[in-house]
PDB file of N, CA and C in Angstrom:
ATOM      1  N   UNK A 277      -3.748   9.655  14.029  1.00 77.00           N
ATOM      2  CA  UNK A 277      -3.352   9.502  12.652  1.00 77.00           C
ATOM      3  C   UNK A 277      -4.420   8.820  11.805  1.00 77.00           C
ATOM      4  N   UNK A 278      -5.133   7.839  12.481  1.00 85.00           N
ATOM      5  CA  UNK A 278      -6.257   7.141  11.373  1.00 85.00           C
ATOM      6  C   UNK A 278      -7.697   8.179  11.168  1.00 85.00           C
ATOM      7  N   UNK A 279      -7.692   9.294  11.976  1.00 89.00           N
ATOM      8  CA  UNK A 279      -8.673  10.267  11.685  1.00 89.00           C
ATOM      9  C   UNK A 279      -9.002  10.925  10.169  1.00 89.00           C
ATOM     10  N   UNK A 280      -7.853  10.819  10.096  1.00 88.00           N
ATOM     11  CA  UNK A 280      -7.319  11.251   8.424  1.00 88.00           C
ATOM     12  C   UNK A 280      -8.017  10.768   7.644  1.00 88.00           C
ATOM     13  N   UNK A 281      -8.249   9.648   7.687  1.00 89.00           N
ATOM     14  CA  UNK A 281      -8.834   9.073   6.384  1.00 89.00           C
ATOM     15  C   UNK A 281     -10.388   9.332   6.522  1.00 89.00           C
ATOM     16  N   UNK A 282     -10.839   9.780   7.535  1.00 90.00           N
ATOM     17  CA  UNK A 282     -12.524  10.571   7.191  1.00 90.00           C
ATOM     18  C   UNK A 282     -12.540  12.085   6.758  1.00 90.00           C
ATOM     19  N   UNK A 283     -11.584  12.603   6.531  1.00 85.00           N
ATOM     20  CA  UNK A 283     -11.202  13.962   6.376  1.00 85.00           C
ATOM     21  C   UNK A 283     -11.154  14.547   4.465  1.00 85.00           C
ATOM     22  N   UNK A 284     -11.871  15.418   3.934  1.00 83.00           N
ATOM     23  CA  UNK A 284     -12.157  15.777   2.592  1.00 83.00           C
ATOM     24  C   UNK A 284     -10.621  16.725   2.636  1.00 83.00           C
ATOM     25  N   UNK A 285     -10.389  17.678   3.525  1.00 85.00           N
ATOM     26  CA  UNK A 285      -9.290  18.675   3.391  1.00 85.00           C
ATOM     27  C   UNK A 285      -8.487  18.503   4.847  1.00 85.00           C
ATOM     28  N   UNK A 286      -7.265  18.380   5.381  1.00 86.00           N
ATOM     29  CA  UNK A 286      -6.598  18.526   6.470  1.00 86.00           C
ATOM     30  C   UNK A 286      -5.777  19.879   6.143  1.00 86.00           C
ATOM     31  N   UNK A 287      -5.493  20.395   7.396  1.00 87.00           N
ATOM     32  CA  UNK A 287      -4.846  20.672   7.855  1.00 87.00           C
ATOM     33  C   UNK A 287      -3.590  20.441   8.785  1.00 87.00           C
ATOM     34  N   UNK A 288      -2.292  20.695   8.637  1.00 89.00           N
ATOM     35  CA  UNK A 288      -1.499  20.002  10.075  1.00 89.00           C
ATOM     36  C   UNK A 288      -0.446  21.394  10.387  1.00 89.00           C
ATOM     37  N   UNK A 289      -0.722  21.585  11.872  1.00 85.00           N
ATOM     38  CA  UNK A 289      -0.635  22.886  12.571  1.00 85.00           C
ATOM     39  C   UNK A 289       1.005  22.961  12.231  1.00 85.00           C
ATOM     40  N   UNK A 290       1.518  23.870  13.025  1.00 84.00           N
ATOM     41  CA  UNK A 290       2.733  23.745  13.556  1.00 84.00           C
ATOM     42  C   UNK A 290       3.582  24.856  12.207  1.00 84.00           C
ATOM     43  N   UNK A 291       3.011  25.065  10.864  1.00 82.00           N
ATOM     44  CA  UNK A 291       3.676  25.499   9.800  1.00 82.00           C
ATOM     45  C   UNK A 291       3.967  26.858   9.550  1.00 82.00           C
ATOM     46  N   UNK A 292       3.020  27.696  11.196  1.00 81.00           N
ATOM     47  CA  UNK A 292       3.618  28.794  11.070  1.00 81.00           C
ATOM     48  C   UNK A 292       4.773  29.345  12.378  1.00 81.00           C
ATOM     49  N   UNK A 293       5.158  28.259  12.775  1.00 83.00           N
ATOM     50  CA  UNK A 293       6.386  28.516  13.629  1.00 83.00           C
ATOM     51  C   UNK A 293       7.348  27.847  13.193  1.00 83.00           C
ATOM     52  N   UNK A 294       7.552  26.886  13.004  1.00 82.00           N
ATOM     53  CA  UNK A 294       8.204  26.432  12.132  1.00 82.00           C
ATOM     54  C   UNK A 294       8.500  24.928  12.810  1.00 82.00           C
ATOM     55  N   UNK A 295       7.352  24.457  13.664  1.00 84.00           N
ATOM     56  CA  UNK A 295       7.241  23.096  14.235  1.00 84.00           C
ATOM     57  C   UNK A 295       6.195  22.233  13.891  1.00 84.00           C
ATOM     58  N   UNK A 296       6.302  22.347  12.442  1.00 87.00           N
ATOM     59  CA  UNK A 296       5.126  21.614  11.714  1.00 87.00           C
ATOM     60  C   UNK A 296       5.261  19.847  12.139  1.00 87.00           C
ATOM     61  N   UNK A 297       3.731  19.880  12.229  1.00 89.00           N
ATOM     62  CA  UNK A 297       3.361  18.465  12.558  1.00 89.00           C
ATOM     63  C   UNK A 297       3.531  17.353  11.522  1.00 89.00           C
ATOM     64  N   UNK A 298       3.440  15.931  11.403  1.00 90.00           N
ATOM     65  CA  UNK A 298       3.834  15.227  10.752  1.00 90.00           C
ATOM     66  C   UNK A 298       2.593  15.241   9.242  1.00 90.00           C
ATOM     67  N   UNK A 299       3.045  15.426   8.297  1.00 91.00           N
ATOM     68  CA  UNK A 299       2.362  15.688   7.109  1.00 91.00           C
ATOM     69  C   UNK A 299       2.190  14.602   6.641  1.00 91.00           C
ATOM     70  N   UNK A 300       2.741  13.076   6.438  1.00 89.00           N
ATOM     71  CA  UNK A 300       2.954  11.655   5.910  1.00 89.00           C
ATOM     72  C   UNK A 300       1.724  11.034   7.009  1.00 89.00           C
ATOM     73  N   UNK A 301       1.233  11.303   7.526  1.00 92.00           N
ATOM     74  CA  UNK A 301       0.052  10.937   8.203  1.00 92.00           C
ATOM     75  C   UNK A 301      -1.529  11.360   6.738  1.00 92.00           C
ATOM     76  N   UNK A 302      -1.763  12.696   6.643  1.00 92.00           N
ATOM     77  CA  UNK A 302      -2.555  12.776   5.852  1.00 92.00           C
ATOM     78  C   UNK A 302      -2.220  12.164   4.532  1.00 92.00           C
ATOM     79  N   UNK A 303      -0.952  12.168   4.097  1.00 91.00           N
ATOM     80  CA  UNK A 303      -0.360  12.333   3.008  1.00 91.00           C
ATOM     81  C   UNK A 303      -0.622  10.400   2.599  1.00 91.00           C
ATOM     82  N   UNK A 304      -0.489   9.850   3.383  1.00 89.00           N
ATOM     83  CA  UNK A 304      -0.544   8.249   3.297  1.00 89.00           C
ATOM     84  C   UNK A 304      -2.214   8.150   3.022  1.00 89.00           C
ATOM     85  N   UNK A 305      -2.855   8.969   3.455  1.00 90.00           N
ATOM     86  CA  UNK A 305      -4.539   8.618   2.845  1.00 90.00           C
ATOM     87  C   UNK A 305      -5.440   9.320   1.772  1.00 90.00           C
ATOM     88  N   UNK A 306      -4.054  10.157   0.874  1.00 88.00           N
ATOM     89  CA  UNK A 306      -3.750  10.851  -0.331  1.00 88.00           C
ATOM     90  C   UNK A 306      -5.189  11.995   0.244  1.00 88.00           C
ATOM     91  N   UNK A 307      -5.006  12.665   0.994  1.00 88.00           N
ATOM     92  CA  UNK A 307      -5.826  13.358   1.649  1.00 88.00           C
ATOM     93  C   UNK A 307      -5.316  14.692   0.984  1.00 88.00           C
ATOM     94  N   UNK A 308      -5.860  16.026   0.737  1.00 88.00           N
ATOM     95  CA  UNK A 308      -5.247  17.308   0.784  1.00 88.00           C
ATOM     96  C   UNK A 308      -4.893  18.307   1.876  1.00 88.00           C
ATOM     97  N   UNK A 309      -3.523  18.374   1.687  1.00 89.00           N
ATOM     98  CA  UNK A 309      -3.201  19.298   3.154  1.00 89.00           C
ATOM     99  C   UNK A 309      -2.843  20.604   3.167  1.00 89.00           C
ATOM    100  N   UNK A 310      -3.499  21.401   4.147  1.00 89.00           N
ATOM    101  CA  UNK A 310      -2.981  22.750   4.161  1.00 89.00           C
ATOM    102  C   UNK A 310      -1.525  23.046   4.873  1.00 89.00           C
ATOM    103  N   UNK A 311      -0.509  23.289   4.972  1.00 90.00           N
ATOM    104  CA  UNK A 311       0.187  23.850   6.224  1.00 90.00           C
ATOM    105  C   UNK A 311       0.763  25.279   5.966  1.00 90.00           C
ATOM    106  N   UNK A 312       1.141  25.946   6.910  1.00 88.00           N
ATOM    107  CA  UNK A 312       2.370  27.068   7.120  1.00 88.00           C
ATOM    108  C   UNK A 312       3.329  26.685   6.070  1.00 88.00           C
ATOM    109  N   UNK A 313       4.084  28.168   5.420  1.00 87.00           N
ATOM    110  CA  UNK A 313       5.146  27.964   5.306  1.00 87.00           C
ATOM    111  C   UNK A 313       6.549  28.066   5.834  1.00 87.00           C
ATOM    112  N   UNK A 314       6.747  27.829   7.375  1.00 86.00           N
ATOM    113  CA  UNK A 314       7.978  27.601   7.619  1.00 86.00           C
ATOM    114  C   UNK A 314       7.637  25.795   8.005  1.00 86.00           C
ATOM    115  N   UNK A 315       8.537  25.156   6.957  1.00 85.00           N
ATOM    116  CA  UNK A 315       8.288  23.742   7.096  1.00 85.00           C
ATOM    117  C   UNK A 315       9.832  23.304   6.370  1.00 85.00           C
ATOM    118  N   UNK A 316      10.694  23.708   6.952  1.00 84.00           N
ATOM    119  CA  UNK A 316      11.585  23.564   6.366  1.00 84.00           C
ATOM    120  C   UNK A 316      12.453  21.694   6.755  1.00 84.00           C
ATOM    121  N   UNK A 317      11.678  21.197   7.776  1.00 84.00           N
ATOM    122  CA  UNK A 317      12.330  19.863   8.615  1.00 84.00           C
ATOM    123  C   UNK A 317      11.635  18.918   7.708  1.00 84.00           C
ATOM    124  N   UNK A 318      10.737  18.851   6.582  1.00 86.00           N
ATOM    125  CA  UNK A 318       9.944  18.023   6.228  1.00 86.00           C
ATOM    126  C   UNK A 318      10.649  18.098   4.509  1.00 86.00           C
ATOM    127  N   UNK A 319      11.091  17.519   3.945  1.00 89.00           N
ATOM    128  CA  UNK A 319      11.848  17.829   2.391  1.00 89.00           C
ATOM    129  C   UNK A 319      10.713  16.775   2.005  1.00 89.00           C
ATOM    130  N   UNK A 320       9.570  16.333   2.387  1.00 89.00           N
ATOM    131  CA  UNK A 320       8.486  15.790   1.262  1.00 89.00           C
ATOM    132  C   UNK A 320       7.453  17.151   0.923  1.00 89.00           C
ATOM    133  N   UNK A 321       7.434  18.529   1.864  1.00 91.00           N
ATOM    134  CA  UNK A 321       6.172  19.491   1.778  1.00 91.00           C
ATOM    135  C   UNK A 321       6.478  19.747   0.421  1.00 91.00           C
ATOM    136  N   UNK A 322       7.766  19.896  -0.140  1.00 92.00           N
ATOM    137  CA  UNK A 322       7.707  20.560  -1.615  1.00 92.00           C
ATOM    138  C   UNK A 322       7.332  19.385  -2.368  1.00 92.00           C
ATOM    139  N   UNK A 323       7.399  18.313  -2.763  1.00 91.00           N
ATOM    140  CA  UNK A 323       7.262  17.153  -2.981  1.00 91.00           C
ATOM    141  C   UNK A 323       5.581  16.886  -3.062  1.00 91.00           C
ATOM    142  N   UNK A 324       5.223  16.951  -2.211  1.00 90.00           N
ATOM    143  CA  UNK A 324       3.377  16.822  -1.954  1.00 90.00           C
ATOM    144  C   UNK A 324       3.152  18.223  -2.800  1.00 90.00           C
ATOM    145  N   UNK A 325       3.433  19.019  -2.741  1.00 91.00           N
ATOM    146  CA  UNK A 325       2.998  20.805  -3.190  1.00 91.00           C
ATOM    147  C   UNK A 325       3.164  20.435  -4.399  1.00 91.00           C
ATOM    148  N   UNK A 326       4.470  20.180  -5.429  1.00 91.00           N
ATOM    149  CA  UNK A 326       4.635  19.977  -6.685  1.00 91.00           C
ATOM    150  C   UNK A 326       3.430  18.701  -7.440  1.00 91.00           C
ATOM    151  N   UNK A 327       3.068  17.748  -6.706  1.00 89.00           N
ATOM    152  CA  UNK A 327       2.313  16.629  -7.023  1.00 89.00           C
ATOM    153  C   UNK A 327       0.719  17.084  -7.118  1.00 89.00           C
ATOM    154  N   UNK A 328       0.541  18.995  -6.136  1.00 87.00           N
ATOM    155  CA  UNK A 328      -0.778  18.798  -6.114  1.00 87.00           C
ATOM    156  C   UNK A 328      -1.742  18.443  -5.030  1.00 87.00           C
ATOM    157  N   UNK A 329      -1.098  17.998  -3.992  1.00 87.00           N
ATOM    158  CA  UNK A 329      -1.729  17.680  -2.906  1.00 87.00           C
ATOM    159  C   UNK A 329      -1.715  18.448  -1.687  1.00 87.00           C
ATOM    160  N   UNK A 330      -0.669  19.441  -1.683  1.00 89.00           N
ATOM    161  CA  UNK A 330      -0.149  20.002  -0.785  1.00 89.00           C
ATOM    162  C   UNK A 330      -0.562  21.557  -0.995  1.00 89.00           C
ATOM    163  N   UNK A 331      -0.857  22.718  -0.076  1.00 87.00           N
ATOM    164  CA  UNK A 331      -0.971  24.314  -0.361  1.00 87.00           C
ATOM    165  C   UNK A 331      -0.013  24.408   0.756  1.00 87.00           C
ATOM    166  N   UNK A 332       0.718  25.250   0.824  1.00 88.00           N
ATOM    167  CA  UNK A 332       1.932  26.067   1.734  1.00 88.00           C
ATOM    168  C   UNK A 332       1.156  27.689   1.960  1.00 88.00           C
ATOM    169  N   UNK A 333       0.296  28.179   2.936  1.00 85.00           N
ATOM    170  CA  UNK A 333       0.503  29.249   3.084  1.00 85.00           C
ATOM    171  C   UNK A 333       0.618  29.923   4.133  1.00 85.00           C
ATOM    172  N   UNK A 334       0.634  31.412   4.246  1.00 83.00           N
ATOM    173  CA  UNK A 334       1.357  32.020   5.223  1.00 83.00           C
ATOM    174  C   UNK A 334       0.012  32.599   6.183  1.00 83.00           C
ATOM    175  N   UNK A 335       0.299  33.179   7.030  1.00 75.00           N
ATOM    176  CA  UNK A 335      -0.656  33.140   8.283  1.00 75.00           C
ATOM    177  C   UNK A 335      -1.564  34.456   7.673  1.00 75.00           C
ATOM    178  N   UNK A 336      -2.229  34.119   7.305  1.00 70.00           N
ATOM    179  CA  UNK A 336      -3.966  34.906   6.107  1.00 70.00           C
ATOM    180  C   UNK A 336      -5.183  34.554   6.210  1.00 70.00           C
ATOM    181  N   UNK A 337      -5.979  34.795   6.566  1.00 75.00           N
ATOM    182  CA  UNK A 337      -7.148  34.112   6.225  1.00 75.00           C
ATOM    183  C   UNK A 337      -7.566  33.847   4.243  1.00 75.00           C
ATOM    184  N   UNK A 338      -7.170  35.146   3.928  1.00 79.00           N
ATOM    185  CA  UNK A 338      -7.423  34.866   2.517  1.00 79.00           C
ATOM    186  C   UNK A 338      -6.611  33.811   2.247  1.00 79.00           C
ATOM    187  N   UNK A 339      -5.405  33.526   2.126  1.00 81.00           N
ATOM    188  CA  UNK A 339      -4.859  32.689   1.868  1.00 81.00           C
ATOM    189  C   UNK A 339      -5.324  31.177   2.262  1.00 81.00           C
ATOM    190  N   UNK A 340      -5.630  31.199   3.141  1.00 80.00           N
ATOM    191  CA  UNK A 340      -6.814  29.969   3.483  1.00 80.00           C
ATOM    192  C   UNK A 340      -7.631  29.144   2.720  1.00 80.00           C
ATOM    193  N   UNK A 341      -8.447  30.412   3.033  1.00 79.00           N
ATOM    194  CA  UNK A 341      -9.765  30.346   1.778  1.00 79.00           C
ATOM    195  C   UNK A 341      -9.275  29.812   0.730  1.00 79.00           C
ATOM    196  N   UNK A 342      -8.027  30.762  -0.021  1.00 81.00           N
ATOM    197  CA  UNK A 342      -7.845  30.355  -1.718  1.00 81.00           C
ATOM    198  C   UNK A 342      -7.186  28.907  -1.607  1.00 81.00           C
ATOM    199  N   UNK A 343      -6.734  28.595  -0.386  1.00 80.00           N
ATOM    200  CA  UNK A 343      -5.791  27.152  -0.639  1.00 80.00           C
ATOM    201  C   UNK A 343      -7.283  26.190  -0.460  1.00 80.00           C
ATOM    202  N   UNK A 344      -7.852  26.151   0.014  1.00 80.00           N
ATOM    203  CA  UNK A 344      -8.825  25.398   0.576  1.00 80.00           C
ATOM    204  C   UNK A 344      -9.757  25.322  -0.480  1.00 80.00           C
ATOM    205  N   UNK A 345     -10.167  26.549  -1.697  1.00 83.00           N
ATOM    206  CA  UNK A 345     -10.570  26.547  -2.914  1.00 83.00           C
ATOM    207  C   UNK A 345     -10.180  25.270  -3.663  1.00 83.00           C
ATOM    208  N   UNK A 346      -8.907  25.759  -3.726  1.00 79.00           N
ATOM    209  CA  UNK A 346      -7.671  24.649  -4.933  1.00 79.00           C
ATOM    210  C   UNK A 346      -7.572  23.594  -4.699  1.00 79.00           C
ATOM    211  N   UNK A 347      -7.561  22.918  -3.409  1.00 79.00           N
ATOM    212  CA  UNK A 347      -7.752  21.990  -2.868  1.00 79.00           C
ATOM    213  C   UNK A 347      -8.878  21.252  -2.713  1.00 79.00           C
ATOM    214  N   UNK A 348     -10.096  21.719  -2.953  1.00 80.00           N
ATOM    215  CA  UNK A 348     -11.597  21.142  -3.052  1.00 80.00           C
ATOM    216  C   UNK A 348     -12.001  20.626  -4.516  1.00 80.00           C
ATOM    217  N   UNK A 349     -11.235  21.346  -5.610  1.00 83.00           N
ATOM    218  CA  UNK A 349     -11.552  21.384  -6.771  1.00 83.00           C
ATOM    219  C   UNK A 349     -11.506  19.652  -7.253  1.00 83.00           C
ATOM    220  N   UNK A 350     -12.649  19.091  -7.097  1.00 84.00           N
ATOM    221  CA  UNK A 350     -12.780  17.257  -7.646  1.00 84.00           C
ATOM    222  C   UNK A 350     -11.630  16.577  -8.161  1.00 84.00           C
ATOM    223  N   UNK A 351     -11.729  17.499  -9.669  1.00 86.00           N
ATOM    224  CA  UNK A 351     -11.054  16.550 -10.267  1.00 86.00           C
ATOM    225  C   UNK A 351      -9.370  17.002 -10.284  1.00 86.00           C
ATOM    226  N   UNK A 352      -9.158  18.064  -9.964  1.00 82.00           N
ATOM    227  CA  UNK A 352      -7.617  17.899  -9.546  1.00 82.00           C
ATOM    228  C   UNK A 352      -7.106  17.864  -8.543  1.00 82.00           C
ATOM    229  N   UNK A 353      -7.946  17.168  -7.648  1.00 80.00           N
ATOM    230  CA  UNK A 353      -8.051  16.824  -6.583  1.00 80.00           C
ATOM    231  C   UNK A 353      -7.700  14.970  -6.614  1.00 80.00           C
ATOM    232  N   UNK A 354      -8.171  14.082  -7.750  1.00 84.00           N
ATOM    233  CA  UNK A 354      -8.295  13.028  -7.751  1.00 84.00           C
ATOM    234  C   UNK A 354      -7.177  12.917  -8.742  1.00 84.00           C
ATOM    235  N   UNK A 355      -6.310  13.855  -9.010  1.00 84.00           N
ATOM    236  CA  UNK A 355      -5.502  13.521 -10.384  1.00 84.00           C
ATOM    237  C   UNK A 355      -3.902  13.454  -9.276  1.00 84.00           C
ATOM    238  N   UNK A 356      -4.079  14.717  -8.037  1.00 82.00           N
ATOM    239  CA  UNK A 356      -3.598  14.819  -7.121  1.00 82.00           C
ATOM    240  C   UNK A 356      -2.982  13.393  -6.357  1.00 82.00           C
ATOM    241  N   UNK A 357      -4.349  12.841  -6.066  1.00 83.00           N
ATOM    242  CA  UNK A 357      -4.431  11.468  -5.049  1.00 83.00           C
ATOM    243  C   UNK A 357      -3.315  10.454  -5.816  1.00 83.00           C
ATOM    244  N   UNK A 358      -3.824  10.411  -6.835  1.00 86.00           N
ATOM    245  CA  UNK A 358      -3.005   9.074  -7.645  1.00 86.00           C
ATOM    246  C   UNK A 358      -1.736   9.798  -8.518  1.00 86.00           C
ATOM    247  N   UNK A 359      -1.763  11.082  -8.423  1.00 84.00           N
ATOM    248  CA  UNK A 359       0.075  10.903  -8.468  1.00 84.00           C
ATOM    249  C   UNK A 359       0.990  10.917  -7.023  1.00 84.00           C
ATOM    250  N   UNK A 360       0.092  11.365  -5.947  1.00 84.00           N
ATOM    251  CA  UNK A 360       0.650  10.754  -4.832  1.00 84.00           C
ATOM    252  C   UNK A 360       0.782   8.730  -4.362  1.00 84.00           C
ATOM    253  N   UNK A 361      -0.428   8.610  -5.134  1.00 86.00           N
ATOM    254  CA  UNK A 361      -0.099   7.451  -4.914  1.00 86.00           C
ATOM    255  C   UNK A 361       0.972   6.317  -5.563  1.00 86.00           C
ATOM    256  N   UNK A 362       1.473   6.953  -6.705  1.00 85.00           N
ATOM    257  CA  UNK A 362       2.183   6.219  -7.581  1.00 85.00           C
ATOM    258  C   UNK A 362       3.794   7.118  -6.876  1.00 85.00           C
ATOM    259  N   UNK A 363       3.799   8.197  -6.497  1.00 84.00           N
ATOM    260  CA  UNK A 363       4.619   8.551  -6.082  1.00 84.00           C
ATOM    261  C   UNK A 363       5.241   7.693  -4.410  1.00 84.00           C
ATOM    262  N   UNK A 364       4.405   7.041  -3.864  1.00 82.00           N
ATOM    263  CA  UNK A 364       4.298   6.439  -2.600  1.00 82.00           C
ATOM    264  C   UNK A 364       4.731   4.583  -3.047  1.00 82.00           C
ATOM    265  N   UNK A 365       3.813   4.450  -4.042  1.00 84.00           N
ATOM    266  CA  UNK A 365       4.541   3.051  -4.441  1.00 84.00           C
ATOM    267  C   UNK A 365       6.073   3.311  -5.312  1.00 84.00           C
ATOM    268  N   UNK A 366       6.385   4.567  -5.785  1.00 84.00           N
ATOM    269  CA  UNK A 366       7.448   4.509  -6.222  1.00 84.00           C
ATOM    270  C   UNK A 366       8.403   4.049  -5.490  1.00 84.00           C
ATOM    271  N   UNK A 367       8.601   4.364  -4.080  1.00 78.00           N
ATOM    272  CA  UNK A 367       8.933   4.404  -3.149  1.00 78.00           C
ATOM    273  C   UNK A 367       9.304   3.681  -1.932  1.00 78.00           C
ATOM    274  N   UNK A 368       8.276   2.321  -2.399  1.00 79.00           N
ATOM    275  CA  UNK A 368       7.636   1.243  -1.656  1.00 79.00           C
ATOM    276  C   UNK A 368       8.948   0.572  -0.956  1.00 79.00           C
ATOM    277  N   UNK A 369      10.063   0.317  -1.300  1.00 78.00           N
ATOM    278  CA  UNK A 369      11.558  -0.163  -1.463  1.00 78.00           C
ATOM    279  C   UNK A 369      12.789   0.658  -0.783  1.00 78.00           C
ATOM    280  N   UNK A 370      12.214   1.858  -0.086  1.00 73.00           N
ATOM    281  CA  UNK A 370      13.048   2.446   0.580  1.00 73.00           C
ATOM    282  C   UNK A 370      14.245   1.885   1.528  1.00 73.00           C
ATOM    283  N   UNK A 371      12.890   1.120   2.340  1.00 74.00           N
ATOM    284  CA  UNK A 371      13.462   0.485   4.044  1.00 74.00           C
ATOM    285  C   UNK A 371      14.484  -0.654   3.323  1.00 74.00           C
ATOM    286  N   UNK A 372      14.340  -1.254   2.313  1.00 77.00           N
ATOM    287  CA  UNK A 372      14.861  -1.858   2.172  1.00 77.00           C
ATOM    288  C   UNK A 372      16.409  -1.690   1.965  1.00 77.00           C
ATOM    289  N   UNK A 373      16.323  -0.881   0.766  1.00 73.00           N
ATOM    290  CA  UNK A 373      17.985   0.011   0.581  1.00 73.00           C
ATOM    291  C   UNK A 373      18.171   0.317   1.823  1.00 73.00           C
ATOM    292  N   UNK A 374      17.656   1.157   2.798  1.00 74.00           N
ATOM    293  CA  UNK A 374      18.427   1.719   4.018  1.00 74.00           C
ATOM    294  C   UNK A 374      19.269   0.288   4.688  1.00 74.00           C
ATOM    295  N   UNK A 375      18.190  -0.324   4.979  1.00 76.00           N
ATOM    296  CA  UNK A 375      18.989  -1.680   6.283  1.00 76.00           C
ATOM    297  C   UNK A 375      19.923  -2.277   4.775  1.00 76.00           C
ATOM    298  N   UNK A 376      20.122  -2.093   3.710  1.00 74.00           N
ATOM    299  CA  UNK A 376      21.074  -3.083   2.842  1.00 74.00           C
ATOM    300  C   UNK A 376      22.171  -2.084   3.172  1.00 74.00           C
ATOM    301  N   UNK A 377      22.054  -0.737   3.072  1.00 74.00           N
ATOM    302  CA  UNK A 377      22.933   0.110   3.199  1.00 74.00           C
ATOM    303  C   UNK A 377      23.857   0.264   4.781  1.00 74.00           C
ATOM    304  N   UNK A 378      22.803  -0.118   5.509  1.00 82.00           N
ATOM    305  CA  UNK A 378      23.482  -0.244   6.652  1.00 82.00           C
ATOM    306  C   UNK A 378      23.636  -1.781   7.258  1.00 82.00           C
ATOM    307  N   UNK A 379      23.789  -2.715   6.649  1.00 77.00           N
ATOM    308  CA  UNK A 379      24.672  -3.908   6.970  1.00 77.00           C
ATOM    309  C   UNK A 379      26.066  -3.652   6.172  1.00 77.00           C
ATOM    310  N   UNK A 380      26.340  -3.088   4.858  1.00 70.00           N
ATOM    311  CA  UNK A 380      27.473  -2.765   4.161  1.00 70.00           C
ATOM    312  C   UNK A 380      28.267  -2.368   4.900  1.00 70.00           C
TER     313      UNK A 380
END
């Protein structure tokens, strides 16, 4: 998992069977990720995709290429990072609600 953070573009396997690997690994070092689209166990892939950080595609090479394009592009690439990141501190307070929720 700490490999990530030397990484310009990731990838995380598993997205064309539909046993995609853990995406909140790249996603925590506002990294850009490629995966498959059968990722249906993960309800942050649309979440990262809508923010910009994320490409979903299907087993192509072209499709590759063009995600890996969109994904290289600098500066919406860096506009990407920091709405993931504000999206991640939004967030910061989760664990907390859960264990309040589960002493109730």
């Amino acid at each position: 998992k700490y490999i990530y953070r030397y990484a310009a573009i990731t990838y995380v396997g598993g997205g064309f069977t539909g046993k995609l690997q853990n995406i909140l690994e790249p996603a925590a070092y506002y990294k850009p990720i490629v995966i498959g689209s059968k990722n249906k166990r993960f309800p942050e892939a649309p979440i990262l995709q809508q923010l910009g950080l994320l490409e979903m595609i299907d087993y192509d090479e072209k499709e590759l290429r063009l995600a890996i394009k969109a994904l290289s592009n600098r500066e919406k690439r860096q506009k990407a990072e920091k709405k993931v990141k504000n999206y991640f501190l939004s967030k910061r307070n989760a664990a907390k609600v859960i264990v309040k929720g589960i002493k109730e």
